[in-house]
Short mmCIF file of C-alpha atoms in Angstrom, two decimals:
data_model
loop_
_atom_site.label_atom_id
_atom_site.label_comp_id
_atom_site.label_asym_id
_atom_site.label_seq_id
_atom_site.Cartn_x
_atom_site.Cartn_y
_atom_site.Cartn_z
CA MET A 13 -10.01 -131.97 146.65
CA ILE A 14 -7.01 -133.30 148.53
CA SER A 15 -4.45 -130.75 147.43
CA ALA A 16 -3.43 -130.41 151.07
CA VAL A 17 -2.12 -133.98 151.01
CA LEU A 18 -0.17 -133.31 147.84
CA ASN A 19 1.30 -130.13 149.30
CA ASN A 20 2.48 -131.89 152.48
CA ASN A 21 0.52 -129.59 154.77
CA THR A 22 1.93 -130.10 158.28
CA VAL A 23 -1.42 -129.33 159.97
CA LEU A 24 -3.01 -132.47 158.58
CA ILE A 25 -1.36 -135.06 160.80
CA PRO A 26 -2.30 -133.59 164.21
CA ALA A 27 -5.74 -132.64 162.91
CA PHE A 28 -6.29 -136.18 161.64
CA LEU A 29 -5.19 -137.73 164.94
CA VAL A 30 -7.60 -135.55 166.94
CA VAL A 31 -10.57 -136.19 164.63
CA ALA A 32 -9.77 -139.92 164.38
CA VAL A 33 -9.73 -140.28 168.16
CA LEU A 34 -13.04 -138.42 168.52
CA LEU A 35 -14.84 -140.30 165.77
CA GLY A 36 -13.21 -143.60 166.66
CA SER A 37 -14.36 -143.29 170.30
CA GLY A 38 -17.90 -142.54 169.18
CA ALA A 39 -17.81 -145.50 166.77
CA TRP A 40 -16.65 -147.82 169.55
CA VAL A 41 -19.60 -146.79 171.73
CA LEU A 42 -22.04 -147.07 168.81
CA ALA A 43 -20.80 -150.54 167.94
CA ALA A 44 -21.22 -151.71 171.54
CA ARG A 45 -24.76 -150.36 171.77
CA ARG A 46 -26.00 -151.56 168.37
CA GLY A 47 -24.16 -154.85 168.21
CA LEU A 48 -22.09 -153.79 165.19
CA PRO A 49 -18.68 -155.29 164.38
CA ARG A 50 -16.30 -153.07 166.33
CA ARG A 51 -13.26 -153.34 164.11
CA SER A 52 -15.09 -152.39 160.90
CA THR A 53 -17.03 -149.61 162.64
CA VAL A 54 -13.95 -148.04 164.22
CA LEU A 55 -11.91 -148.31 161.01
CA LEU A 56 -14.78 -146.65 159.15
CA ALA A 57 -14.63 -143.78 161.64
CA VAL A 58 -10.89 -143.45 161.03
CA ALA A 59 -11.43 -143.45 157.24
CA LEU A 60 -14.07 -140.73 157.62
CA ALA A 61 -11.67 -138.73 159.76
CA GLY A 62 -9.13 -138.92 156.96
CA GLU A 63 -11.71 -137.74 154.41
CA LEU A 64 -12.84 -134.81 156.55
CA VAL A 65 -9.34 -133.62 157.33
CA ALA A 66 -7.99 -134.12 153.82
CA THR A 67 -10.89 -132.23 152.23
CA LEU A 68 -11.97 -129.58 154.73
CA CYS A 69 -8.91 -128.74 156.83
CA PRO A 70 -7.89 -125.15 155.86
CA THR A 71 -4.70 -125.02 153.82
CA GLY A 72 -4.26 -121.25 153.82
CA PRO A 73 -5.92 -118.15 152.37
CA GLY A 74 -8.04 -118.93 149.36
CA GLY A 75 -7.97 -115.48 147.89
CA GLY A 76 -11.54 -114.58 148.89
CA GLN A 77 -13.03 -115.57 145.54
CA ASP A 78 -16.78 -115.92 145.15
CA PRO A 79 -18.44 -119.29 145.89
CA SER A 80 -18.23 -121.42 142.76
CA CYS A 81 -17.97 -124.97 141.48
CA THR A 82 -16.08 -126.25 138.44
CA TRP A 83 -17.82 -128.61 136.04
CA GLY A 84 -17.05 -130.13 132.66
CA ALA A 85 -14.01 -132.39 133.16
CA ASP A 86 -14.65 -135.93 131.92
CA LEU A 87 -13.83 -138.80 134.27
CA GLY A 88 -10.97 -140.03 132.10
CA PHE A 89 -9.24 -136.65 132.31
CA THR A 90 -9.75 -136.51 136.08
CA LEU A 91 -8.44 -140.02 136.74
CA ASN A 92 -5.39 -139.44 134.55
CA ALA A 93 -4.12 -136.92 137.11
CA GLU A 94 -2.54 -138.03 140.39
CA GLN A 95 -5.03 -136.06 142.46
CA GLY A 96 -7.97 -137.73 140.73
CA GLN A 97 -6.50 -141.17 141.42
CA LEU A 98 -6.00 -140.31 145.10
CA ASN A 99 -9.56 -139.01 145.35
CA LEU A 100 -10.84 -142.33 144.03
CA LEU A 101 -8.66 -144.38 146.37
CA MET A 102 -9.66 -142.30 149.39
CA TYR A 103 -13.30 -143.35 149.06
CA VAL A 104 -12.77 -147.08 148.44
CA PRO A 105 -12.19 -147.92 152.15
CA ILE A 106 -15.16 -145.76 153.16
CA GLY A 107 -17.57 -147.76 150.98
CA LEU A 108 -15.93 -151.08 151.91
CA LEU A 109 -15.88 -150.55 155.68
CA ALA A 110 -19.39 -149.07 155.77
CA VAL A 111 -20.82 -152.19 154.10
CA LEU A 112 -18.84 -154.44 156.44
CA ALA A 113 -20.07 -152.48 159.45
CA PHE A 114 -23.75 -152.06 158.56
CA GLY A 115 -24.51 -154.59 155.82
CA ARG A 116 -26.67 -152.07 153.96
CA PRO A 117 -25.16 -151.55 150.48
CA ALA A 118 -27.97 -149.38 149.08
CA THR A 119 -27.83 -147.00 152.02
CA VAL A 120 -24.04 -146.91 151.97
CA ALA A 121 -24.02 -146.19 148.23
CA VAL A 122 -26.30 -143.21 148.79
CA GLY A 123 -24.20 -142.20 151.75
CA VAL A 124 -20.88 -142.06 149.89
CA VAL A 125 -22.45 -140.01 147.08
CA ALA A 126 -24.00 -137.68 149.65
CA LEU A 127 -20.69 -137.40 151.53
CA THR A 128 -18.73 -136.28 148.49
CA GLY A 129 -21.58 -134.01 147.36
CA VAL A 130 -21.69 -132.28 150.75
CA THR A 131 -17.90 -132.06 150.87
CA GLU A 132 -17.59 -130.46 147.43
CA THR A 133 -20.45 -128.06 148.17
CA VAL A 134 -18.85 -126.94 151.45
CA GLN A 135 -15.56 -126.41 149.64
CA GLY A 136 -17.36 -124.24 147.10
CA LEU A 137 -19.19 -122.27 149.79
CA LEU A 138 -15.99 -121.62 151.79
CA PRO A 139 -13.30 -120.65 149.28
CA SER A 140 -11.39 -118.93 152.10
CA ILE A 141 -10.15 -122.32 153.37
CA GLY A 142 -8.07 -122.73 150.22
CA ARG A 143 -10.18 -125.49 148.62
CA ALA A 144 -12.31 -125.63 145.48
CA CYS A 145 -15.50 -127.43 144.48
CA ASP A 146 -14.81 -129.66 141.49
CA GLY A 147 -17.22 -131.93 139.63
CA GLY A 148 -14.32 -134.15 138.56
CA ASP A 149 -13.46 -134.79 142.20
CA LEU A 150 -17.09 -135.67 142.93
CA ALA A 151 -17.10 -138.21 140.08
CA ALA A 152 -13.81 -139.77 141.20
CA ASN A 153 -14.97 -139.99 144.83
CA THR A 154 -18.29 -141.53 143.80
CA LEU A 155 -16.57 -144.14 141.65
CA GLY A 156 -14.21 -145.04 144.49
CA GLY A 157 -17.01 -145.23 147.03
CA LEU A 158 -19.18 -147.45 144.83
CA ALA A 159 -16.20 -149.70 144.11
CA GLY A 160 -15.77 -150.02 147.87
CA VAL A 161 -19.46 -150.92 148.24
CA LEU A 162 -19.15 -153.72 145.69
CA LEU A 163 -15.99 -154.97 147.37
CA GLY A 164 -17.72 -154.91 150.75
CA CYS A 165 -20.63 -156.95 149.37
CA ALA A 166 -18.17 -159.52 147.99
CA VAL A 167 -16.41 -159.81 151.35
CA ARG A 168 -19.69 -160.29 153.23
CA LEU A 169 -20.77 -162.97 150.77
CA VAL A 170 -17.47 -164.81 151.24
CA GLN A 171 -17.91 -164.53 155.01
CA ARG A 172 -21.54 -165.66 154.63
CA ARG A 173 -22.77 -162.60 156.47
CA ARG A 174 -26.17 -161.08 155.83
CA ILE A 175 -26.66 -158.28 153.29
CA ARG A 176 -29.82 -156.23 153.73
CA SER A 177 -31.17 -155.60 150.23
CA GLY A 178 -34.96 -155.82 150.53
CA GLY A 179 -37.66 -153.28 149.78
CA ARG A 180 -37.29 -151.49 153.11
CA GLU A 181 -33.58 -151.02 152.45
CA LEU A 182 -34.21 -149.55 148.99
CA ALA A 183 -36.99 -147.30 150.31
CA PHE A 184 -34.76 -146.03 153.10
CA GLY A 185 -31.91 -145.40 150.66
CA SER A 186 -34.24 -143.48 148.33
CA ALA A 187 -35.57 -141.32 151.17
CA MET A 188 -32.00 -140.65 152.27
CA ALA A 189 -31.02 -139.63 148.75
CA VAL A 190 -33.86 -137.10 148.58
CA ALA A 191 -33.22 -135.73 152.07
CA LEU A 192 -29.49 -135.21 151.49
CA GLY A 193 -29.50 -134.51 147.76
CA ALA A 194 -32.16 -131.79 147.72
CA PRO A 195 -30.25 -129.22 149.81
CA VAL A 196 -26.98 -129.98 148.01
CA LEU A 197 -28.59 -129.44 144.60
CA ALA A 198 -30.36 -126.31 145.82
CA LEU A 199 -27.06 -124.79 146.96
CA GLN A 200 -25.30 -125.84 143.75
CA PHE A 201 -27.93 -124.16 141.55
CA THR A 202 -28.72 -121.08 143.65
CA VAL A 203 -25.52 -120.14 145.50
CA LEU A 204 -22.50 -121.60 143.73
CA GLU A 205 -21.49 -120.11 140.40
CA PRO A 206 -20.72 -122.83 137.81
CA THR A 207 -17.37 -122.48 136.06
CA VAL A 208 -15.83 -124.39 133.16
CA ALA A 209 -13.23 -127.04 133.96
CA THR A 210 -9.80 -126.53 132.44
CA GLY A 211 -6.41 -128.02 133.22
CA THR A 212 -3.50 -130.18 132.19
CA SER A 213 -2.60 -133.76 133.01
CA GLY A 214 -0.08 -136.32 131.86
CA ALA A 215 -0.87 -138.24 128.70
CA THR A 216 -2.10 -141.84 128.61
CA GLY A 217 -0.39 -144.63 126.69
CA PRO A 218 -2.61 -144.29 123.58
CA GLN A 219 -2.12 -140.53 123.63
CA ARG A 220 1.67 -140.87 123.80
CA GLU A 221 1.61 -143.40 120.96
CA LEU A 222 -0.43 -141.05 118.76
CA ALA A 223 1.97 -138.21 119.53
CA ARG A 224 5.03 -140.35 118.73
CA ARG A 225 3.54 -141.58 115.44
CA ASP A 226 2.59 -138.08 114.26
CA ALA A 227 5.96 -136.69 115.35
CA GLU A 228 7.72 -139.17 113.07
CA LEU A 229 5.36 -138.38 110.19
CA LEU A 230 5.97 -134.67 110.65
CA PHE A 231 9.70 -134.55 111.37
CA GLY A 232 11.09 -137.91 110.30
CA PRO A 233 11.99 -141.25 111.94
CA GLY A 234 14.00 -141.10 115.13
CA VAL A 235 12.69 -137.74 116.34
CA ARG A 236 12.57 -137.69 120.14
CA VAL A 237 9.35 -136.79 121.94
CA VAL A 238 10.28 -134.89 125.09
CA ALA A 239 6.82 -134.48 126.65
CA VAL A 240 3.13 -135.03 125.92
CA GLN A 241 0.46 -133.20 127.92
CA HIS A 242 -3.31 -133.69 127.83
CA GLU A 243 -4.98 -130.27 127.96
CA LEU A 244 -8.64 -129.68 128.77
CA LEU A 245 -9.65 -126.25 127.44
CA GLY A 246 -13.37 -126.62 128.08
CA PRO A 247 -16.19 -129.18 127.89
CA GLY A 248 -15.32 -131.50 125.04
CA ILE A 249 -12.25 -129.46 123.99
CA ASP A 250 -9.31 -131.80 124.51
CA ARG A 251 -5.83 -131.26 123.06
CA LEU A 252 -2.48 -133.02 123.16
CA ALA A 253 0.48 -130.66 123.44
CA VAL A 254 3.59 -132.45 122.12
CA THR A 255 7.06 -131.09 122.80
CA LEU A 256 10.09 -132.27 120.84
CA GLU A 257 13.72 -131.20 121.15
CA HIS A 258 13.42 -128.39 118.59
CA GLN A 259 9.75 -128.35 117.60
CA ASP A 260 6.28 -128.63 119.09
CA PHE A 261 2.79 -129.34 117.82
CA THR A 262 -0.77 -129.73 119.09
CA LEU A 263 -3.39 -132.36 118.24
CA ASP A 264 -7.11 -132.54 118.90
CA TRP A 265 -8.01 -135.55 121.06
CA PRO A 266 -9.33 -138.12 120.36
CA SER A 267 -9.71 -137.23 116.65
CA GLY A 268 -5.95 -136.76 116.19
CA LEU A 269 -6.45 -133.76 113.89
CA LEU A 270 -3.40 -131.52 113.72
CA ARG A 271 -4.14 -128.17 115.36
CA ASP A 272 -0.83 -126.33 115.00
CA VAL A 273 2.88 -127.00 114.53
CA ASN A 274 6.03 -124.98 115.09
CA GLY A 275 9.38 -126.17 113.80
CA GLY A 276 10.94 -127.45 110.61
CA PHE A 277 8.96 -129.93 108.53
CA LEU A 278 10.42 -131.01 105.18
CA PRO A 279 7.77 -132.87 103.13
CA GLU A 280 10.23 -134.05 100.49
CA GLU A 281 13.72 -133.39 99.15
CA THR A 282 14.08 -130.00 97.50
CA ASP A 283 16.61 -128.59 95.11
CA SER A 284 19.40 -126.51 96.56
CA GLY A 285 18.94 -122.76 96.57
CA PRO A 286 16.11 -120.51 97.75
CA ALA A 287 12.61 -121.72 96.93
CA THR A 288 10.41 -119.68 94.63
CA ASP A 289 6.97 -118.42 95.61
CA GLN A 290 5.40 -121.17 93.50
CA GLN A 291 7.50 -123.87 95.17
CA ALA A 292 6.53 -122.50 98.57
CA ARG A 293 2.84 -122.59 97.57
CA GLU A 294 3.20 -126.21 96.40
CA THR A 295 4.82 -127.12 99.71
CA ALA A 296 1.96 -125.53 101.66
CA ASP A 297 -0.64 -127.31 99.51
CA ARG A 298 1.03 -130.71 99.96
CA PHE A 299 1.23 -130.20 103.70
CA LEU A 300 -2.46 -129.33 103.97
CA ALA A 301 -3.45 -132.23 101.73
CA GLN A 302 -1.79 -134.58 104.20
CA TRP A 303 -2.63 -132.91 107.52
CA ALA A 304 -5.78 -130.87 106.97
CA ALA A 305 -7.71 -132.75 104.30
CA GLY A 306 -11.35 -131.71 104.26
CA ARG A 307 -10.76 -128.73 106.52
CA ILE A 308 -9.83 -126.19 103.83
CA THR A 309 -12.30 -124.67 101.38
CA ALA A 310 -11.57 -124.52 97.65
CA GLY A 311 -9.85 -121.50 96.19
CA ASP A 312 -6.52 -119.76 96.23
CA PRO A 313 -5.05 -118.69 99.58
CA GLU A 314 -4.05 -115.18 100.52
CA PHE A 315 -0.30 -114.77 100.01
CA ASP A 316 1.99 -112.57 102.09
CA PRO A 317 5.65 -112.84 101.04
CA HIS A 318 6.76 -111.44 104.40
CA GLY A 319 3.97 -112.69 106.62
CA GLY A 320 6.06 -114.73 109.01
CA GLU A 321 9.18 -114.21 111.07
CA GLY A 322 12.59 -114.43 109.39
CA GLY A 323 11.33 -113.82 105.88
CA ARG A 324 8.85 -116.68 105.81
CA ARG A 325 6.14 -116.71 103.18
CA ARG A 326 2.64 -116.98 104.68
CA PHE A 327 -0.30 -118.63 102.94
CA THR A 328 -3.71 -118.09 104.57
CA TYR A 329 -6.52 -120.47 103.59
CA PRO A 330 -10.23 -120.19 104.50
CA ALA A 331 -11.24 -123.06 106.80
CA VAL A 332 -14.40 -125.11 106.59
CA GLY A 333 -16.85 -123.88 109.18
CA GLY A 334 -15.25 -120.45 109.50
CA GLY A 335 -11.90 -119.08 110.48
CA THR A 336 -8.62 -119.40 108.63
CA VAL A 337 -5.58 -121.63 108.51
CA HIS A 338 -2.16 -120.20 107.84
CA VAL A 339 0.99 -122.01 106.73
CA ASP A 340 4.44 -120.41 106.91
CA VAL A 341 7.08 -121.71 104.49
CA ASP A 342 10.75 -120.73 104.83
CA ARG A 343 13.35 -120.08 102.12
CA ASP A 344 14.23 -123.79 101.97
CA SER A 345 10.62 -124.78 101.24
CA ARG A 346 10.02 -126.14 104.74
CA VAL A 347 6.77 -125.71 106.64
CA VAL A 348 7.85 -124.02 109.86
CA GLU A 349 4.47 -123.02 111.23
CA PHE A 350 0.90 -124.25 110.83
CA ARG A 351 -1.95 -122.80 112.80
CA ARG A 352 -5.72 -122.50 112.72
CA ASP A 353 -7.07 -119.10 113.81
#
């Protein structure tokens, strides 16, 4: 949502100043007429100016793609990326200041959800401005806005200021949700084409620890992990791509199942001299017993003595649930490639 901020777009600062002055002036007048706290109301206007500019200010040609919206990224994946964290933080002051200004947490909660819903929908409807509708952004914004609402309620309680939370407040918030949510949902379902969320983000601590542990099991103690990336390939399809100095491998997340490996894995000490076909088969079987237990059906694999690069022997096993798994073993009886097709 706020890729313009990350790309240091020079148009943002003057645009923000103009919008902040316009909204801030209107907020000052509104506060004077309605007896609202001026500081909170004006700061809320400034925060809204930042949201509008950061999310809707054109950042350049968008390629003219059809209106669409991306869905499927889980909140954890979104918040693990810097942009997701910034999206969350951007909405915290909006929820906080709105509660401090109006004292209506239910209405504000509906308002912040409606604001991000409208914003994402407009981004999807106007791809030419260089933005994109993203369900992950909507979730991050909503979480930030609701956190701000709770924080605002806590501040008002400390200040012993009134919080409107009666039946009329809930009824008004519900009516507002219907009035604003209905057109947004109608546009999402009838105009915007849903697409599947994919992407890459940095790994979390537990993900890096799993990668380090499996790297040592595969390639020996002391192996150095260069990078770990969390890849989202579709709804519920999460992988960890682990890069070492001379090898790489991929794990399913969070199950930790080994998906593929490229490099040199030596399960145990071998005698000097080229390995025989039988020794290579035993190496492949031991590897699968450790790393793919329960995923290979019974029976002998297909054997190709020249199936891999550099004279590798390739053993292809039928996988449980369909597909195949192949293991390449080199002349020194090392597993140098493992992959599920």
